[in-house]
C-alpha cells in the first residue's frame, strides 16, 4: 500500500473503507485516556503533528521503525490538513492501528475535526480522492480517537530522581496530549478518562476542547489563547497539575518548534512537532521522542524530504490560511 501511494496511486474505495472500519473497531475499545505500560525492553516513540506531509512521514517511519511487540508508535494528533497527502498519511497510520492495535496509538488532534477539515484541506482532499461518503466515514472515525495517552514506565527510573514527579508506584509516567492543560485546577486523570467523546466535536469550551487546543505560555497563571479557542497555561499550572496527578511531564504537540521539539516549564512540558519545513516554508526540523521502560527520553531530529510538485493546501477552500492553527 505504501509503495502504491509513493507511485501516486489512490487506493480502491473498498479497501479505504475496510481500513477505516478496522481501525474504528480498535478505537472504540479504548478509553478516552489510554494507558500504555512500557514493559521491560519496550520503547515508545511519540510523534507530533505531521499534517499530511506523507513523504516526510515515510522518512520518519524509517527512523522510528514500524510498530512491533517491543516498540510502540504514538501519533499525537494533527495527522491531516495543510499538507496535500493527508489521505495517504491517515490511511497509513490507520492501517498500522488495524494491524497492530496494541503497538500503534493515535491521539485526536484539533485537526481531526469537521470545522478544521473544511477550512484546511482534508475534506476537499478526501472527497476528491474517494468521494463524499468516504469523507463522512473519516469524520465519524475521528470522533472515536482517544483524547490522550498516559505512557507509564514499569521499571525504576535510571539516574537521579531529585525533584522528579513520580507515579504513586514510584515510576515515571507521561501525559501525552495534542494541546495541553486546563482552564481550571483540579482536573484529574480520571476526569479525562471519563470524557464522552464518541460522535462529538470538541466545540469552543470544556475539557475536550482544552485537551486539543491549549498552549503553554512563559508567564505564570493562565492567559488568553492566541488562537481564539482554548487558553494559554503557565509553568505553575503545569507544576500543580503534574504534582496532583503523579505525572512526570506533559508531552504535547500543536505548535511548530524550530528544532522539532522544545523543553518548557522547567522540564515539565515538552512540545514535539514532526512536520519538518512545515507547509514548505517554515524551515523547521521535525522531531520525535523515544521513551523507554525506565521513563528515560531521547530526542531525534530530522530534516524535510523532497516531495512531488504539489503545493500545501492544494485542496483547501480558502487558500493558504494562518499558520497558527
PDB file of C-alpha atoms in Angstrom:
ATOM      1  CA  UNK A   1       0.000   0.000   0.000  1.00  0.00           C
ATOM      2  CA  UNK A   2       2.777   2.439   0.894  1.00  0.00           C
ATOM      3  CA  UNK A   3       4.518   1.762  -2.418  1.00  0.00           C
ATOM      4  CA  UNK A   4       1.190   2.282  -4.197  1.00  0.00           C
ATOM      5  CA  UNK A   5       0.925   5.689  -2.518  1.00  0.00           C
ATOM      6  CA  UNK A   6       4.534   6.584  -3.377  1.00  0.00           C
ATOM      7  CA  UNK A   7       3.699   5.823  -7.009  1.00  0.00           C
ATOM      8  CA  UNK A   8       0.919   8.423  -6.853  1.00  0.00           C
ATOM      9  CA  UNK A   9      -1.968   5.964  -6.984  1.00  0.00           C
ATOM     10  CA  UNK A  10      -5.206   6.019  -4.992  1.00  0.00           C
ATOM     11  CA  UNK A  11      -6.377   3.004  -3.033  1.00  0.00           C
ATOM     12  CA  UNK A  12      -9.654   1.422  -4.222  1.00  0.00           C
ATOM     13  CA  UNK A  13     -12.526   2.750  -2.142  1.00  0.00           C
ATOM     14  CA  UNK A  14     -13.491  -0.649  -0.694  1.00  0.00           C
ATOM     15  CA  UNK A  15     -10.014  -1.002   0.829  1.00  0.00           C
ATOM     16  CA  UNK A  16     -10.165   2.518   2.256  1.00  0.00           C
ATOM     17  CA  UNK A  17     -13.455   1.623   3.957  1.00  0.00           C
ATOM     18  CA  UNK A  18     -12.049  -1.658   5.277  1.00  0.00           C
ATOM     19  CA  UNK A  19      -9.095   0.160   6.864  1.00  0.00           C
ATOM     20  CA  UNK A  20     -11.354   2.821   8.378  1.00  0.00           C
ATOM     21  CA  UNK A  21     -13.788   0.290   9.825  1.00  0.00           C
ATOM     22  CA  UNK A  22     -10.961  -1.944  11.063  1.00  0.00           C
ATOM     23  CA  UNK A  23      -9.267   0.960  12.860  1.00  0.00           C
ATOM     24  CA  UNK A  24     -12.588   2.224  14.228  1.00  0.00           C
ATOM     25  CA  UNK A  25     -13.218  -1.198  15.756  1.00  0.00           C
ATOM     26  CA  UNK A  26      -9.956  -0.816  17.708  1.00  0.00           C
ATOM     27  CA  UNK A  27     -10.536   2.808  18.790  1.00  0.00           C
ATOM     28  CA  UNK A  28     -13.961   2.072  20.295  1.00  0.00           C
ATOM     29  CA  UNK A  29     -12.350  -0.466  22.634  1.00  0.00           C
ATOM     30  CA  UNK A  30     -10.047   2.211  24.085  1.00  0.00           C
ATOM     31  CA  UNK A  31     -10.781   4.727  26.846  1.00  0.00           C
ATOM     32  CA  UNK A  32     -10.677   8.474  26.215  1.00  0.00           C
ATOM     33  CA  UNK A  33      -7.413   8.323  28.204  1.00  0.00           C
ATOM     34  CA  UNK A  34      -5.401   5.289  27.064  1.00  0.00           C
ATOM     35  CA  UNK A  35      -2.877   3.776  29.475  1.00  0.00           C
ATOM     36  CA  UNK A  36       0.234   2.412  27.762  1.00  0.00           C
ATOM     37  CA  UNK A  37       2.548   0.399  30.041  1.00  0.00           C
ATOM     38  CA  UNK A  38       6.099   0.042  28.729  1.00  0.00           C
ATOM     39  CA  UNK A  39       7.248  -3.363  29.878  1.00  0.00           C
ATOM     40  CA  UNK A  40      10.945  -4.208  30.192  1.00  0.00           C
ATOM     41  CA  UNK A  41      12.718  -3.893  26.835  1.00  0.00           C
ATOM     42  CA  UNK A  42       9.906  -1.861  25.236  1.00  0.00           C
ATOM     43  CA  UNK A  43      10.150   1.639  23.769  1.00  0.00           C
ATOM     44  CA  UNK A  44       7.537   4.136  22.576  1.00  0.00           C
ATOM     45  CA  UNK A  45       8.139   6.885  20.014  1.00  0.00           C
ATOM     46  CA  UNK A  46       5.923   9.949  20.468  1.00  0.00           C
ATOM     47  CA  UNK A  47       5.294  11.679  17.129  1.00  0.00           C
ATOM     48  CA  UNK A  48       3.888  15.207  16.853  1.00  0.00           C
ATOM     49  CA  UNK A  49       1.914  16.898  14.054  1.00  0.00           C
ATOM     50  CA  UNK A  50       2.622  15.507  10.572  1.00  0.00           C
ATOM     51  CA  UNK A  51      -0.126  17.423   8.732  1.00  0.00           C
ATOM     52  CA  UNK A  52      -0.383  15.475   5.500  1.00  0.00           C
ATOM     53  CA  UNK A  53       3.367  15.533   4.741  1.00  0.00           C
ATOM     54  CA  UNK A  54       3.438  11.934   3.516  1.00  0.00           C
ATOM     55  CA  UNK A  55       6.999  11.838   2.208  1.00  0.00           C
ATOM     56  CA  UNK A  56       8.292  13.214   5.499  1.00  0.00           C
ATOM     57  CA  UNK A  57       6.184  10.625   7.345  1.00  0.00           C
ATOM     58  CA  UNK A  58       7.847   7.832   5.363  1.00  0.00           C
ATOM     59  CA  UNK A  59      11.260   9.199   6.328  1.00  0.00           C
ATOM     60  CA  UNK A  60      10.095   9.466   9.935  1.00  0.00           C
ATOM     61  CA  UNK A  61       8.915   5.839   9.979  1.00  0.00           C
ATOM     62  CA  UNK A  62      12.289   4.780   8.573  1.00  0.00           C
ATOM     63  CA  UNK A  63      13.869   6.383  11.665  1.00  0.00           C
ATOM     64  CA  UNK A  64      11.377   5.087  14.238  1.00  0.00           C
ATOM     65  CA  UNK A  65      10.822   1.675  12.719  1.00  0.00           C
ATOM     66  CA  UNK A  66       7.377   0.131  12.348  1.00  0.00           C
ATOM     67  CA  UNK A  67       5.286  -0.971  15.356  1.00  0.00           C
ATOM     68  CA  UNK A  68       6.343  -4.275  16.947  1.00  0.00           C
ATOM     69  CA  UNK A  69       5.764  -6.071  20.265  1.00  0.00           C
ATOM     70  CA  UNK A  70       8.879  -4.285  21.606  1.00  0.00           C
ATOM     71  CA  UNK A  71       8.284  -0.895  20.002  1.00  0.00           C
ATOM     72  CA  UNK A  72       5.149   1.277  20.047  1.00  0.00           C
ATOM     73  CA  UNK A  73       4.331   4.355  17.993  1.00  0.00           C
ATOM     74  CA  UNK A  74       2.124   7.087  19.441  1.00  0.00           C
ATOM     75  CA  UNK A  75       0.959   9.726  16.975  1.00  0.00           C
ATOM     76  CA  UNK A  76      -0.151  12.799  18.898  1.00  0.00           C
ATOM     77  CA  UNK A  77      -2.819  14.283  16.634  1.00  0.00           C
ATOM     78  CA  UNK A  78      -2.962  16.519  13.545  1.00  0.00           C
ATOM     79  CA  UNK A  79      -2.192  13.836  11.003  1.00  0.00           C
ATOM     80  CA  UNK A  80      -4.321  15.640   8.396  1.00  0.00           C
ATOM     81  CA  UNK A  81      -4.890  19.109   6.866  1.00  0.00           C
ATOM     82  CA  UNK A  82      -2.446  21.579   5.272  1.00  0.00           C
ATOM     83  CA  UNK A  83      -0.227  19.002   3.592  1.00  0.00           C
ATOM     84  CA  UNK A  84      -1.728  17.644   0.374  1.00  0.00           C
ATOM     85  CA  UNK A  85      -1.202  13.924   1.097  1.00  0.00           C
ATOM     86  CA  UNK A  86      -3.378  13.811   4.216  1.00  0.00           C
ATOM     87  CA  UNK A  87      -5.354  10.828   2.917  1.00  0.00           C
ATOM     88  CA  UNK A  88      -2.170   8.815   2.433  1.00  0.00           C
ATOM     89  CA  UNK A  89      -0.867   9.807   5.880  1.00  0.00           C
ATOM     90  CA  UNK A  90      -4.033   8.918   7.765  1.00  0.00           C
ATOM     91  CA  UNK A  91      -4.623   5.658   5.886  1.00  0.00           C
ATOM     92  CA  UNK A  92      -1.061   4.512   6.585  1.00  0.00           C
ATOM     93  CA  UNK A  93      -1.419   5.282  10.297  1.00  0.00           C
ATOM     94  CA  UNK A  94      -4.864   3.666  10.489  1.00  0.00           C
ATOM     95  CA  UNK A  95      -3.642   0.546   8.684  1.00  0.00           C
ATOM     96  CA  UNK A  96      -0.924   0.186  11.327  1.00  0.00           C
ATOM     97  CA  UNK A  97      -3.591   0.659  14.030  1.00  0.00           C
ATOM     98  CA  UNK A  98      -5.710  -2.087  12.492  1.00  0.00           C
ATOM     99  CA  UNK A  99      -2.738  -4.450  12.116  1.00  0.00           C
ATOM    100  CA  UNK A 100      -1.026  -3.731  15.450  1.00  0.00           C
ATOM    101  CA  UNK A 101      -3.678  -2.314  17.809  1.00  0.00           C
ATOM    102  CA  UNK A 102      -1.554  -2.799  20.946  1.00  0.00           C
ATOM    103  CA  UNK A 103       1.582  -1.231  19.417  1.00  0.00           C
ATOM    104  CA  UNK A 104       0.141   1.668  17.373  1.00  0.00           C
ATOM    105  CA  UNK A 105      -1.631   4.507  19.195  1.00  0.00           C
ATOM    106  CA  UNK A 106      -3.192   7.689  17.807  1.00  0.00           C
ATOM    107  CA  UNK A 107      -4.475  10.656  19.822  1.00  0.00           C
ATOM    108  CA  UNK A 108      -7.019  13.027  18.316  1.00  0.00           C
ATOM    109  CA  UNK A 109      -5.782  16.500  17.427  1.00  0.00           C
ATOM    110  CA  UNK A 110      -7.668  19.731  16.812  1.00  0.00           C
ATOM    111  CA  UNK A 111      -7.427  18.997  13.069  1.00  0.00           C
ATOM    112  CA  UNK A 112      -9.227  15.664  13.358  1.00  0.00           C
ATOM    113  CA  UNK A 113     -12.409  17.724  13.383  1.00  0.00           C
ATOM    114  CA  UNK A 114     -15.026  18.787  10.845  1.00  0.00           C
ATOM    115  CA  UNK A 115     -14.506  22.538  11.185  1.00  0.00           C
ATOM    116  CA  UNK A 116     -10.748  22.353  10.621  1.00  0.00           C
ATOM    117  CA  UNK A 117     -11.083  19.822   7.782  1.00  0.00           C
ATOM    118  CA  UNK A 118     -13.494  22.108   5.949  1.00  0.00           C
ATOM    119  CA  UNK A 119     -11.040  25.023   6.035  1.00  0.00           C
ATOM    120  CA  UNK A 120      -7.584  23.467   5.848  1.00  0.00           C
ATOM    121  CA  UNK A 121      -7.921  20.916   3.074  1.00  0.00           C
ATOM    122  CA  UNK A 122      -8.703  17.416   4.320  1.00  0.00           C
ATOM    123  CA  UNK A 123     -12.400  17.499   3.471  1.00  0.00           C
ATOM    124  CA  UNK A 124     -11.645  18.621  -0.080  1.00  0.00           C
ATOM    125  CA  UNK A 125      -8.840  16.078  -0.463  1.00  0.00           C
ATOM    126  CA  UNK A 126     -10.850  13.133   0.876  1.00  0.00           C
ATOM    127  CA  UNK A 127     -13.825  13.973  -1.341  1.00  0.00           C
ATOM    128  CA  UNK A 128     -11.572  14.462  -4.375  1.00  0.00           C
ATOM    129  CA  UNK A 129      -9.786  11.149  -3.914  1.00  0.00           C
ATOM    130  CA  UNK A 130     -12.556   8.917  -2.543  1.00  0.00           C
ATOM    131  CA  UNK A 131     -15.916  10.713  -2.567  1.00  0.00           C
ATOM    132  CA  UNK A 132     -18.212  12.376  -0.043  1.00  0.00           C
ATOM    133  CA  UNK A 133     -19.318   9.195   1.723  1.00  0.00           C
ATOM    134  CA  UNK A 134     -15.696   8.308   2.459  1.00  0.00           C
ATOM    135  CA  UNK A 135     -15.082  11.745   3.962  1.00  0.00           C
ATOM    136  CA  UNK A 136     -18.110  11.241   6.231  1.00  0.00           C
ATOM    137  CA  UNK A 137     -16.632   7.928   7.327  1.00  0.00           C
ATOM    138  CA  UNK A 138     -13.344   9.651   8.178  1.00  0.00           C
ATOM    139  CA  UNK A 139     -15.226  12.284  10.199  1.00  0.00           C
ATOM    140  CA  UNK A 140     -17.098   9.522  12.036  1.00  0.00           C
ATOM    141  CA  UNK A 141     -13.837   7.711  12.817  1.00  0.00           C
ATOM    142  CA  UNK A 142     -12.137  10.864  14.131  1.00  0.00           C
ATOM    143  CA  UNK A 143     -14.709  11.109  16.944  1.00  0.00           C
ATOM    144  CA  UNK A 144     -13.657   7.646  18.164  1.00  0.00           C
ATOM    145  CA  UNK A 145      -9.971   8.548  18.549  1.00  0.00           C
ATOM    146  CA  UNK A 146      -8.746   8.727  22.163  1.00  0.00           C
ATOM    147  CA  UNK A 147      -8.029  12.194  23.541  1.00  0.00           C
ATOM    148  CA  UNK A 148      -4.801  11.464  25.447  1.00  0.00           C
ATOM    149  CA  UNK A 149      -2.402   8.648  26.347  1.00  0.00           C
ATOM    150  CA  UNK A 150      -0.654   8.012  29.660  1.00  0.00           C
ATOM    151  CA  UNK A 151       2.731   6.422  28.870  1.00  0.00           C
ATOM    152  CA  UNK A 152       3.845   4.568  32.005  1.00  0.00           C
ATOM    153  CA  UNK A 153       7.317   3.272  32.762  1.00  0.00           C
ATOM    154  CA  UNK A 154       7.296  -0.114  34.531  1.00  0.00           C
ATOM    155  CA  UNK A 155      10.981  -0.084  35.554  1.00  0.00           C
ATOM    156  CA  UNK A 156      12.508   2.137  38.256  1.00  0.00           C
ATOM    157  CA  UNK A 157      13.923   5.438  36.958  1.00  0.00           C
ATOM    158  CA  UNK A 158      17.541   5.344  35.802  1.00  0.00           C
ATOM    159  CA  UNK A 159      19.731   8.006  37.428  1.00  0.00           C
ATOM    160  CA  UNK A 160      18.783  10.714  39.899  1.00  0.00           C
ATOM    161  CA  UNK A 161      15.146  11.477  40.639  1.00  0.00           C
ATOM    162  CA  UNK A 162      15.590  14.617  42.747  1.00  0.00           C
ATOM    163  CA  UNK A 163      12.530  16.837  42.192  1.00  0.00           C
ATOM    164  CA  UNK A 164      11.214  14.343  39.636  1.00  0.00           C
ATOM    165  CA  UNK A 165       7.471  13.767  39.992  1.00  0.00           C
ATOM    166  CA  UNK A 166       6.700  10.049  40.029  1.00  0.00           C
ATOM    167  CA  UNK A 167       3.534   7.967  39.996  1.00  0.00           C
ATOM    168  CA  UNK A 168       2.222   6.554  43.291  1.00  0.00           C
ATOM    169  CA  UNK A 169       4.188   3.380  42.440  1.00  0.00           C
ATOM    170  CA  UNK A 170       7.426   5.359  42.131  1.00  0.00           C
ATOM    171  CA  UNK A 171       7.636   5.191  38.344  1.00  0.00           C
ATOM    172  CA  UNK A 172       7.838   7.865  35.668  1.00  0.00           C
ATOM    173  CA  UNK A 173       4.775   8.475  33.540  1.00  0.00           C
ATOM    174  CA  UNK A 174       3.975  10.995  30.830  1.00  0.00           C
ATOM    175  CA  UNK A 175       0.655  12.568  29.871  1.00  0.00           C
ATOM    176  CA  UNK A 176       0.666  12.772  26.060  1.00  0.00           C
ATOM    177  CA  UNK A 177      -1.988  15.071  24.616  1.00  0.00           C
ATOM    178  CA  UNK A 178      -2.248  17.165  21.473  1.00  0.00           C
ATOM    179  CA  UNK A 179      -2.887  20.596  23.006  1.00  0.00           C
ATOM    180  CA  UNK A 180      -2.357  20.829  26.737  1.00  0.00           C
ATOM    181  CA  UNK A 181      -3.849  21.510  30.161  1.00  0.00           C
ATOM    182  CA  UNK A 182      -6.966  23.102  31.531  1.00  0.00           C
ATOM    183  CA  UNK A 183      -8.637  26.418  32.321  1.00  0.00           C
ATOM    184  CA  UNK A 184      -9.133  25.394  35.953  1.00  0.00           C
ATOM    185  CA  UNK A 185      -7.196  23.471  38.584  1.00  0.00           C
ATOM    186  CA  UNK A 186      -8.475  20.182  39.957  1.00  0.00           C
ATOM    187  CA  UNK A 187      -8.935  18.229  36.711  1.00  0.00           C
ATOM    188  CA  UNK A 188      -7.788  14.637  37.258  1.00  0.00           C
ATOM    189  CA  UNK A 189      -6.673  11.806  35.003  1.00  0.00           C
ATOM    190  CA  UNK A 190      -9.937  10.108  35.919  1.00  0.00           C
ATOM    191  CA  UNK A 191     -11.867  13.134  34.624  1.00  0.00           C
ATOM    192  CA  UNK A 192     -10.076  12.843  31.273  1.00  0.00           C
ATOM    193  CA  UNK A 193     -10.773   9.121  31.077  1.00  0.00           C
ATOM    194  CA  UNK A 194     -14.497   9.690  31.655  1.00  0.00           C
ATOM    195  CA  UNK A 195     -14.960  12.221  28.809  1.00  0.00           C
ATOM    196  CA  UNK A 196     -17.680  11.039  26.450  1.00  0.00           C
ATOM    197  CA  UNK A 197     -16.020  11.553  23.071  1.00  0.00           C
ATOM    198  CA  UNK A 198     -17.931   9.370  20.619  1.00  0.00           C
ATOM    199  CA  UNK A 199     -19.777  11.306  17.949  1.00  0.00           C
ATOM    200  CA  UNK A 200     -18.663  14.638  19.393  1.00  0.00           C
ATOM    201  CA  UNK A 201     -16.730  17.614  18.060  1.00  0.00           C
ATOM    202  CA  UNK A 202     -14.549  19.440  20.626  1.00  0.00           C
ATOM    203  CA  UNK A 203     -16.532  22.673  20.468  1.00  0.00           C
ATOM    204  CA  UNK A 204     -15.339  26.013  21.873  1.00  0.00           C
ATOM    205  CA  UNK A 205     -15.063  25.168  25.586  1.00  0.00           C
ATOM    206  CA  UNK A 206     -14.866  22.298  28.049  1.00  0.00           C
ATOM    207  CA  UNK A 207     -12.315  19.583  28.756  1.00  0.00           C
ATOM    208  CA  UNK A 208     -12.242  18.056  25.267  1.00  0.00           C
ATOM    209  CA  UNK A 209     -11.719  21.460  23.663  1.00  0.00           C
ATOM    210  CA  UNK A 210      -8.901  22.312  26.084  1.00  0.00           C
ATOM    211  CA  UNK A 211      -7.115  18.982  25.609  1.00  0.00           C
ATOM    212  CA  UNK A 212      -6.977  19.612  21.856  1.00  0.00           C
ATOM    213  CA  UNK A 213      -6.454  23.395  21.732  1.00  0.00           C
ATOM    214  CA  UNK A 214      -4.473  24.885  24.643  1.00  0.00           C
ATOM    215  CA  UNK A 215      -0.830  26.047  24.579  1.00  0.00           C
ATOM    216  CA  UNK A 216       1.880  26.681  27.190  1.00  0.00           C
ATOM    217  CA  UNK A 217       2.970  30.230  27.998  1.00  0.00           C
ATOM    218  CA  UNK A 218       6.083  31.521  29.779  1.00  0.00           C
ATOM    219  CA  UNK A 219       4.226  33.696  32.297  1.00  0.00           C
ATOM    220  CA  UNK A 220       2.661  32.086  35.375  1.00  0.00           C
ATOM    221  CA  UNK A 221      -1.073  31.650  35.620  1.00  0.00           C
ATOM    222  CA  UNK A 222      -3.419  31.445  32.661  1.00  0.00           C
ATOM    223  CA  UNK A 223      -3.918  33.789  29.751  1.00  0.00           C
ATOM    224  CA  UNK A 224      -5.976  34.198  26.580  1.00  0.00           C
ATOM    225  CA  UNK A 225      -5.164  31.974  23.631  1.00  0.00           C
ATOM    226  CA  UNK A 226      -3.591  33.467  20.523  1.00  0.00           C
ATOM    227  CA  UNK A 227      -5.913  31.135  18.596  1.00  0.00           C
ATOM    228  CA  UNK A 228      -9.192  32.416  19.983  1.00  0.00           C
ATOM    229  CA  UNK A 229     -10.006  28.910  21.231  1.00  0.00           C
ATOM    230  CA  UNK A 230      -8.782  27.399  24.485  1.00  0.00           C
ATOM    231  CA  UNK A 231      -6.329  29.149  26.836  1.00  0.00           C
ATOM    232  CA  UNK A 232      -2.610  29.508  27.497  1.00  0.00           C
ATOM    233  CA  UNK A 233      -1.279  27.903  30.701  1.00  0.00           C
ATOM    234  CA  UNK A 234       1.834  28.843  32.655  1.00  0.00           C
ATOM    235  CA  UNK A 235       4.595  26.798  34.318  1.00  0.00           C
ATOM    236  CA  UNK A 236       2.918  26.970  37.734  1.00  0.00           C
ATOM    237  CA  UNK A 237      -0.254  25.469  36.262  1.00  0.00           C
ATOM    238  CA  UNK A 238       1.770  22.592  34.813  1.00  0.00           C
ATOM    239  CA  UNK A 239       3.642  22.061  38.095  1.00  0.00           C
ATOM    240  CA  UNK A 240       0.460  21.883  40.166  1.00  0.00           C
ATOM    241  CA  UNK A 241      -1.282  19.556  37.739  1.00  0.00           C
ATOM    242  CA  UNK A 242       1.669  17.151  37.463  1.00  0.00           C
ATOM    243  CA  UNK A 243       2.109  17.033  41.246  1.00  0.00           C
ATOM    244  CA  UNK A 244      -1.601  16.459  41.848  1.00  0.00           C
ATOM    245  CA  UNK A 245      -1.756  13.624  39.306  1.00  0.00           C
ATOM    246  CA  UNK A 246       1.631  11.964  39.812  1.00  0.00           C
ATOM    247  CA  UNK A 247       2.704  12.814  36.264  1.00  0.00           C
ATOM    248  CA  UNK A 248       6.403  13.225  35.446  1.00  0.00           C
ATOM    249  CA  UNK A 249       5.717  15.502  32.495  1.00  0.00           C
ATOM    250  CA  UNK A 250       3.279  16.623  29.810  1.00  0.00           C
ATOM    251  CA  UNK A 251       4.204  15.864  26.192  1.00  0.00           C
ATOM    252  CA  UNK A 252       2.180  17.851  23.679  1.00  0.00           C
ATOM    253  CA  UNK A 253       2.353  18.984  20.050  1.00  0.00           C
ATOM    254  CA  UNK A 254       0.079  21.526  18.298  1.00  0.00           C
ATOM    255  CA  UNK A 255       2.784  24.203  17.680  1.00  0.00           C
ATOM    256  CA  UNK A 256       5.793  24.484  15.382  1.00  0.00           C
ATOM    257  CA  UNK A 257       9.171  24.405  17.131  1.00  0.00           C
ATOM    258  CA  UNK A 258      12.203  25.309  15.017  1.00  0.00           C
ATOM    259  CA  UNK A 259      14.249  22.447  16.472  1.00  0.00           C
ATOM    260  CA  UNK A 260      11.348  19.995  16.183  1.00  0.00           C
ATOM    261  CA  UNK A 261      10.949  19.960  19.952  1.00  0.00           C
ATOM    262  CA  UNK A 262      11.257  22.301  22.932  1.00  0.00           C
ATOM    263  CA  UNK A 263      11.521  21.531  26.656  1.00  0.00           C
ATOM    264  CA  UNK A 264       9.461  24.103  28.561  1.00  0.00           C
ATOM    265  CA  UNK A 265       8.004  24.817  32.011  1.00  0.00           C
ATOM    266  CA  UNK A 266      11.126  23.773  33.921  1.00  0.00           C
ATOM    267  CA  UNK A 267      11.216  20.454  32.121  1.00  0.00           C
ATOM    268  CA  UNK A 268       7.596  19.528  32.882  1.00  0.00           C
ATOM    269  CA  UNK A 269       6.148  20.363  29.442  1.00  0.00           C
ATOM    270  CA  UNK A 270       7.701  19.246  26.171  1.00  0.00           C
ATOM    271  CA  UNK A 271       6.404  20.210  22.724  1.00  0.00           C
ATOM    272  CA  UNK A 272       7.199  17.823  19.856  1.00  0.00           C
ATOM    273  CA  UNK A 273       6.413  18.681  16.222  1.00  0.00           C
ATOM    274  CA  UNK A 274       7.062  16.189  13.418  1.00  0.00           C
ATOM    275  CA  UNK A 275       6.321  18.098  10.190  1.00  0.00           C
ATOM    276  CA  UNK A 276       9.724  19.420   9.016  1.00  0.00           C
ATOM    277  CA  UNK A 277       9.747  22.560   6.867  1.00  0.00           C
ATOM    278  CA  UNK A 278       6.065  22.909   7.739  1.00  0.00           C
ATOM    279  CA  UNK A 279       3.877  23.851   4.741  1.00  0.00           C
ATOM    280  CA  UNK A 280       7.088  24.072   2.665  1.00  0.00           C
ATOM    281  CA  UNK A 281       8.089  27.387   4.210  1.00  0.00           C
ATOM    282  CA  UNK A 282       8.704  27.284   7.996  1.00  0.00           C
ATOM    283  CA  UNK A 283      12.270  25.927   7.729  1.00  0.00           C
ATOM    284  CA  UNK A 284      11.926  23.941  10.958  1.00  0.00           C
ATOM    285  CA  UNK A 285      13.259  20.495  11.763  1.00  0.00           C
ATOM    286  CA  UNK A 286      10.969  17.641  12.717  1.00  0.00           C
ATOM    287  CA  UNK A 287      11.500  15.504  15.804  1.00  0.00           C
ATOM    288  CA  UNK A 288      10.188  12.554  17.790  1.00  0.00           C
ATOM    289  CA  UNK A 289      10.703  11.447  21.395  1.00  0.00           C
ATOM    290  CA  UNK A 290      11.659   7.881  22.349  1.00  0.00           C
ATOM    291  CA  UNK A 291      10.644   6.754  25.848  1.00  0.00           C
ATOM    292  CA  UNK A 292      11.966   3.507  27.348  1.00  0.00           C
ATOM    293  CA  UNK A 293      10.693   1.252  30.144  1.00  0.00           C
ATOM    294  CA  UNK A 294      12.531   3.315  32.807  1.00  0.00           C
ATOM    295  CA  UNK A 295      10.934   6.536  31.546  1.00  0.00           C
ATOM    296  CA  UNK A 296      14.137   7.937  30.027  1.00  0.00           C
ATOM    297  CA  UNK A 297      13.673  10.135  26.955  1.00  0.00           C
ATOM    298  CA  UNK A 298      15.741  10.520  23.796  1.00  0.00           C
ATOM    299  CA  UNK A 299      15.085  13.209  21.173  1.00  0.00           C
ATOM    300  CA  UNK A 300      15.718  12.612  17.455  1.00  0.00           C
ATOM    301  CA  UNK A 301      15.596  15.422  14.883  1.00  0.00           C
ATOM    302  CA  UNK A 302      15.195  15.080  11.132  1.00  0.00           C
ATOM    303  CA  UNK A 303      15.003  17.285   8.050  1.00  0.00           C
ATOM    304  CA  UNK A 304      12.373  17.546   5.329  1.00  0.00           C
ATOM    305  CA  UNK A 305      12.491  15.271   2.290  1.00  0.00           C
ATOM    306  CA  UNK A 306      11.647  16.183  -1.317  1.00  0.00           C
ATOM    307  CA  UNK A 307       8.105  15.568  -2.462  1.00  0.00           C
ATOM    308  CA  UNK A 308       6.245  15.660  -5.818  1.00  0.00           C
ATOM    309  CA  UNK A 309       5.261  19.115  -7.105  1.00  0.00           C
ATOM    310  CA  UNK A 310       2.049  19.614  -5.166  1.00  0.00           C
ATOM    311  CA  UNK A 311       1.638  22.707  -3.013  1.00  0.00           C
ATOM    312  CA  UNK A 312       0.327  22.562   0.563  1.00  0.00           C
ATOM    313  CA  UNK A 313      -3.362  23.367   0.934  1.00  0.00           C
ATOM    314  CA  UNK A 314      -3.990  22.236  -2.649  1.00  0.00           C
ATOM    315  CA  UNK A 315      -7.485  21.054  -1.702  1.00  0.00           C
ATOM    316  CA  UNK A 316      -8.338  23.823   0.760  1.00  0.00           C
ATOM    317  CA  UNK A 317     -11.354  26.023   0.252  1.00  0.00           C
ATOM    318  CA  UNK A 318      -9.872  29.373   1.216  1.00  0.00           C
ATOM    319  CA  UNK A 319      -6.242  29.366   0.134  1.00  0.00           C
ATOM    320  CA  UNK A 320      -3.276  29.277   2.488  1.00  0.00           C
ATOM    321  CA  UNK A 321      -4.601  30.263   5.899  1.00  0.00           C
ATOM    322  CA  UNK A 322      -2.920  31.285   9.133  1.00  0.00           C
ATOM    323  CA  UNK A 323      -0.062  29.035  10.227  1.00  0.00           C
ATOM    324  CA  UNK A 324      -1.027  29.447  13.883  1.00  0.00           C
ATOM    325  CA  UNK A 325      -3.701  26.796  13.931  1.00  0.00           C
TER     326      UNK A 325
END
